[in-house]
Amino acid sequence: MCAKTRVYLLFGGRSGEHEVSLMSARNVLEALDRSKYEVIPVGITKEGRWLQVGDPLRALTEGVAAAGGRPVGLLGDPSYSGPVPLSDGLRPAAHDGPVVFFPVLHGTYGEDGTIQGLLEMANVPYVGCGVLASSVAMDKGVAKALFRQAGLEVGPYRVYLRRDWERHPEQIRADVSAHLRYPVFVKPANLGSSVGITKVKRPEDLDRAMDEAARFDRRIIVEQGIDAREIEVAVLGNDDPIASVPGEILPGAEFYDYTDKYFSGASQTRIPADLSDDLVEEFRRQAVVAFKAIDGSGMARVDFFLERGTNRIFINEVNTIPGFTNISMYPKLWEASGIGYGELLDRLIQLALERHADKNRNATSV
């Protein structure tokens, strides 16, 4: 009998989206087929400590630190195929079957290419996008530049450094007024789940929004508001990705903020979105273009705006580790497209193994 695939589920992390990661990980833990997979949860505290927890459900509800567990670490050494105990002579875990890492780490130190770099150094397969796609998609300013180069339309925006805002706020206020129309959205350039985002209707409210975004990142993006419907498309695959049916977000708040996404239940989703056949195909096409523009692999959720009155499509952003909570759009979009939650996880793990095998074909000597 073939050994089960060992899946190291990484969750938590040093991020403003730590709690969202816990909710996503709970769903993945419950859905992974134990007849196929040996699942080993690895929680990462907000301080960055790795714990191979013995009681994952408690870790998810009370926090990884409260649940205890033995400290482990991942070494950038390919001779170790998984996390090793830090107090046990650094012995690699024995396993005869395939090993895959499944990061469910939203935001910084998880979705931004950093954990992917560590996994690359360790030469282990992992679910989702690689270093380049993760880091590029995480920085909204860099991603928009690439999307524009790929022929996709982006809305007006400006990018500022936290240091410049702190030293020369009057210049930035003037620059925003010169290039953008209010209302504007002020965001940390490198975060997701609507953390740190403020809708600003008047110039006199800009300072508070900039200060809030600066709490989370050294780069701040200011985007012009667009009167639009919010459309999302899920992408799955490596070199030949496929796109799901589009879905629509109907925010319960003034915009689809953190509380509305995960806690209030006020927002609604419409899957599939009420769109013409031509628009459906155009959204799916553009989602694949965006995915390829950042050299995506495994999975991503691509978010768009459909401007009211004109039906112009603006790409907003790509999320390379989309939410996997019970209300998250990524699994719901695939369910509506004929791929259930369990099958989706199977496909993602298989894609990770395929991508890793293909990468290991690369020569490392001349």
PDB file of N, CA and C in Angstrom, residues 306-341:
ATOM      1  N   LEU A 306     -16.582  46.430 -12.054  1.00  0.00           N
ATOM      2  CA  LEU A 306     -17.360  46.628 -13.272  1.00  0.00           C
ATOM      3  C   LEU A 306     -18.075  47.967 -13.121  1.00  0.00           C
ATOM      4  N   GLU A 307     -17.583  48.977 -13.827  1.00  0.00           N
ATOM      5  CA  GLU A 307     -18.092  50.335 -13.654  1.00  0.00           C
ATOM      6  C   GLU A 307     -19.548  50.431 -14.085  1.00  0.00           C
ATOM      7  N   ARG A 308     -20.346  51.003 -13.229  1.00  0.00           N
ATOM      8  CA  ARG A 308     -21.755  51.177 -13.541  1.00  0.00           C
ATOM      9  C   ARG A 308     -21.919  52.223 -14.645  1.00  0.00           C
ATOM     10  N   GLY A 309     -22.814  51.934 -15.565  1.00  0.00           N
ATOM     11  CA  GLY A 309     -23.094  52.873 -16.642  1.00  0.00           C
ATOM     12  C   GLY A 309     -22.248  52.667 -17.877  1.00  0.00           C
ATOM     13  N   THR A 310     -21.025  52.153 -17.717  1.00  0.00           N
ATOM     14  CA  THR A 310     -20.133  51.960 -18.869  1.00  0.00           C
ATOM     15  C   THR A 310     -19.775  50.506 -19.111  1.00  0.00           C
ATOM     16  N   ASN A 311     -19.876  49.678 -18.073  1.00  0.00           N
ATOM     17  CA  ASN A 311     -19.431  48.273 -18.123  1.00  0.00           C
ATOM     18  C   ASN A 311     -17.940  48.138 -18.411  1.00  0.00           C
ATOM     19  N   ARG A 312     -17.167  49.179 -18.094  1.00  0.00           N
ATOM     20  CA  ARG A 312     -15.709  49.051 -18.183  1.00  0.00           C
ATOM     21  C   ARG A 312     -15.219  48.159 -17.045  1.00  0.00           C
ATOM     22  N   ILE A 313     -14.274  47.284 -17.364  1.00  0.00           N
ATOM     23  CA  ILE A 313     -13.717  46.355 -16.388  1.00  0.00           C
ATOM     24  C   ILE A 313     -12.362  46.893 -15.920  1.00  0.00           C
ATOM     25  N   PHE A 314     -12.226  47.058 -14.618  1.00  0.00           N
ATOM     26  CA  PHE A 314     -10.954  47.444 -14.014  1.00  0.00           C
ATOM     27  C   PHE A 314     -10.495  46.297 -13.120  1.00  0.00           C
ATOM     28  N   ILE A 315      -9.252  45.872 -13.268  1.00  0.00           N
ATOM     29  CA  ILE A 315      -8.736  44.882 -12.337  1.00  0.00           C
ATOM     30  C   ILE A 315      -8.338  45.596 -11.051  1.00  0.00           C
ATOM     31  N   ASN A 316      -8.701  45.014  -9.928  1.00  0.00           N
ATOM     32  CA  ASN A 316      -8.354  45.591  -8.637  1.00  0.00           C
ATOM     33  C   ASN A 316      -7.096  44.937  -8.079  1.00  0.00           C
ATOM     34  N   GLU A 317      -7.143  43.622  -7.824  1.00  0.00           N
ATOM     35  CA  GLU A 317      -5.975  42.950  -7.258  1.00  0.00           C
ATOM     36  C   GLU A 317      -6.108  41.447  -7.430  1.00  0.00           C
ATOM     37  N   VAL A 318      -4.992  40.754  -7.174  1.00  0.00           N
ATOM     38  CA  VAL A 318      -4.947  39.294  -7.167  1.00  0.00           C
ATOM     39  C   VAL A 318      -4.536  38.834  -5.778  1.00  0.00           C
ATOM     40  N   ASN A 319      -5.283  37.895  -5.216  1.00  0.00           N
ATOM     41  CA  ASN A 319      -4.960  37.303  -3.914  1.00  0.00           C
ATOM     42  C   ASN A 319      -4.419  35.900  -4.140  1.00  0.00           C
ATOM     43  N   THR A 320      -3.143  35.677  -3.783  1.00  0.00           N
ATOM     44  CA  THR A 320      -2.512  34.387  -4.077  1.00  0.00           C
ATOM     45  C   THR A 320      -2.768  33.331  -3.004  1.00  0.00           C
ATOM     46  N   ILE A 321      -3.187  33.734  -1.805  1.00  0.00           N
ATOM     47  CA  ILE A 321      -3.683  32.773  -0.812  1.00  0.00           C
ATOM     48  C   ILE A 321      -5.054  33.283  -0.375  1.00  0.00           C
ATOM     49  N   PRO A 322      -6.071  33.036  -1.191  1.00  0.00           N
ATOM     50  CA  PRO A 322      -7.408  33.528  -0.860  1.00  0.00           C
ATOM     51  C   PRO A 322      -7.967  32.816   0.364  1.00  0.00           C
ATOM     52  N   GLY A 323      -8.982  33.413   0.937  1.00  0.00           N
ATOM     53  CA  GLY A 323      -9.591  32.834   2.128  1.00  0.00           C
ATOM     54  C   GLY A 323     -10.209  31.468   1.864  1.00  0.00           C
ATOM     55  N   PHE A 324     -10.136  30.611   2.881  1.00  0.00           N
ATOM     56  CA  PHE A 324     -10.767  29.287   2.813  1.00  0.00           C
ATOM     57  C   PHE A 324     -11.767  29.115   3.954  1.00  0.00           C
ATOM     58  N   THR A 325     -12.342  30.222   4.441  1.00  0.00           N
ATOM     59  CA  THR A 325     -13.363  30.118   5.471  1.00  0.00           C
ATOM     60  C   THR A 325     -14.654  29.596   4.841  1.00  0.00           C
ATOM     61  N   ASN A 326     -15.646  29.350   5.682  1.00  0.00           N
ATOM     62  CA  ASN A 326     -16.890  28.781   5.145  1.00  0.00           C
ATOM     63  C   ASN A 326     -17.700  29.804   4.353  1.00  0.00           C
ATOM     64  N   ILE A 327     -17.292  31.072   4.361  1.00  0.00           N
ATOM     65  CA  ILE A 327     -17.985  32.077   3.552  1.00  0.00           C
ATOM     66  C   ILE A 327     -17.065  32.671   2.488  1.00  0.00           C
ATOM     67  N   SER A 328     -15.883  32.096   2.317  1.00  0.00           N
ATOM     68  CA  SER A 328     -14.915  32.668   1.384  1.00  0.00           C
ATOM     69  C   SER A 328     -15.314  32.418  -0.065  1.00  0.00           C
ATOM     70  N   MET A 329     -15.009  33.401  -0.894  1.00  0.00           N
ATOM     71  CA  MET A 329     -15.419  33.334  -2.290  1.00  0.00           C
ATOM     72  C   MET A 329     -14.666  32.262  -3.076  1.00  0.00           C
ATOM     73  N   TYR A 330     -13.373  32.054  -2.801  1.00  0.00           N
ATOM     74  CA  TYR A 330     -12.603  31.145  -3.646  1.00  0.00           C
ATOM     75  C   TYR A 330     -13.214  29.736  -3.689  1.00  0.00           C
ATOM     76  N   PRO A 331     -13.419  29.076  -2.568  1.00  0.00           N
ATOM     77  CA  PRO A 331     -14.041  27.738  -2.653  1.00  0.00           C
ATOM     78  C   PRO A 331     -15.484  27.785  -3.129  1.00  0.00           C
ATOM     79  N   LYS A 332     -16.213  28.860  -2.810  1.00  0.00           N
ATOM     80  CA  LYS A 332     -17.607  28.940  -3.245  1.00  0.00           C
ATOM     81  C   LYS A 332     -17.702  29.105  -4.764  1.00  0.00           C
ATOM     82  N   LEU A 333     -16.775  29.861  -5.344  1.00  0.00           N
ATOM     83  CA  LEU A 333     -16.773  30.023  -6.800  1.00  0.00           C
ATOM     84  C   LEU A 333     -16.498  28.699  -7.496  1.00  0.00           C
ATOM     85  N   TRP A 334     -15.582  27.904  -6.939  1.00  0.00           N
ATOM     86  CA  TRP A 334     -15.293  26.614  -7.569  1.00  0.00           C
ATOM     87  C   TRP A 334     -16.429  25.618  -7.357  1.00  0.00           C
ATOM     88  N   GLU A 335     -17.080  25.710  -6.207  1.00  0.00           N
ATOM     89  CA  GLU A 335     -18.232  24.835  -5.992  1.00  0.00           C
ATOM     90  C   GLU A 335     -19.310  25.114  -7.040  1.00  0.00           C
ATOM     91  N   ALA A 336     -19.531  26.409  -7.329  1.00  0.00           N
ATOM     92  CA  ALA A 336     -20.517  26.775  -8.338  1.00  0.00           C
ATOM     93  C   ALA A 336     -20.063  26.391  -9.741  1.00  0.00           C
ATOM     94  N   SER A 337     -18.763  26.155  -9.902  1.00  0.00           N
ATOM     95  CA  SER A 337     -18.211  25.764 -11.208  1.00  0.00           C
ATOM     96  C   SER A 337     -18.052  24.256 -11.329  1.00  0.00           C
ATOM     97  N   GLY A 338     -18.505  23.507 -10.312  1.00  0.00           N
ATOM     98  CA  GLY A 338     -18.500  22.053 -10.395  1.00  0.00           C
ATOM     99  C   GLY A 338     -17.367  21.362  -9.670  1.00  0.00           C
ATOM    100  N   ILE A 339     -16.574  22.089  -8.877  1.00  0.00           N
ATOM    101  CA  ILE A 339     -15.470  21.482  -8.126  1.00  0.00           C
ATOM    102  C   ILE A 339     -15.734  21.712  -6.636  1.00  0.00           C
ATOM    103  N   GLY A 340     -16.073  20.655  -5.913  1.00  0.00           N
ATOM    104  CA  GLY A 340     -16.361  20.771  -4.493  1.00  0.00           C
ATOM    105  C   GLY A 340     -15.114  21.039  -3.658  1.00  0.00           C
ATOM    106  N   TYR A 341     -15.327  21.355  -2.382  1.00  0.00           N
ATOM    107  CA  TYR A 341     -14.232  21.757  -1.491  1.00  0.00           C
ATOM    108  C   TYR A 341     -13.156  20.672  -1.398  1.00  0.00           C
TER     109      TYR A 341
END
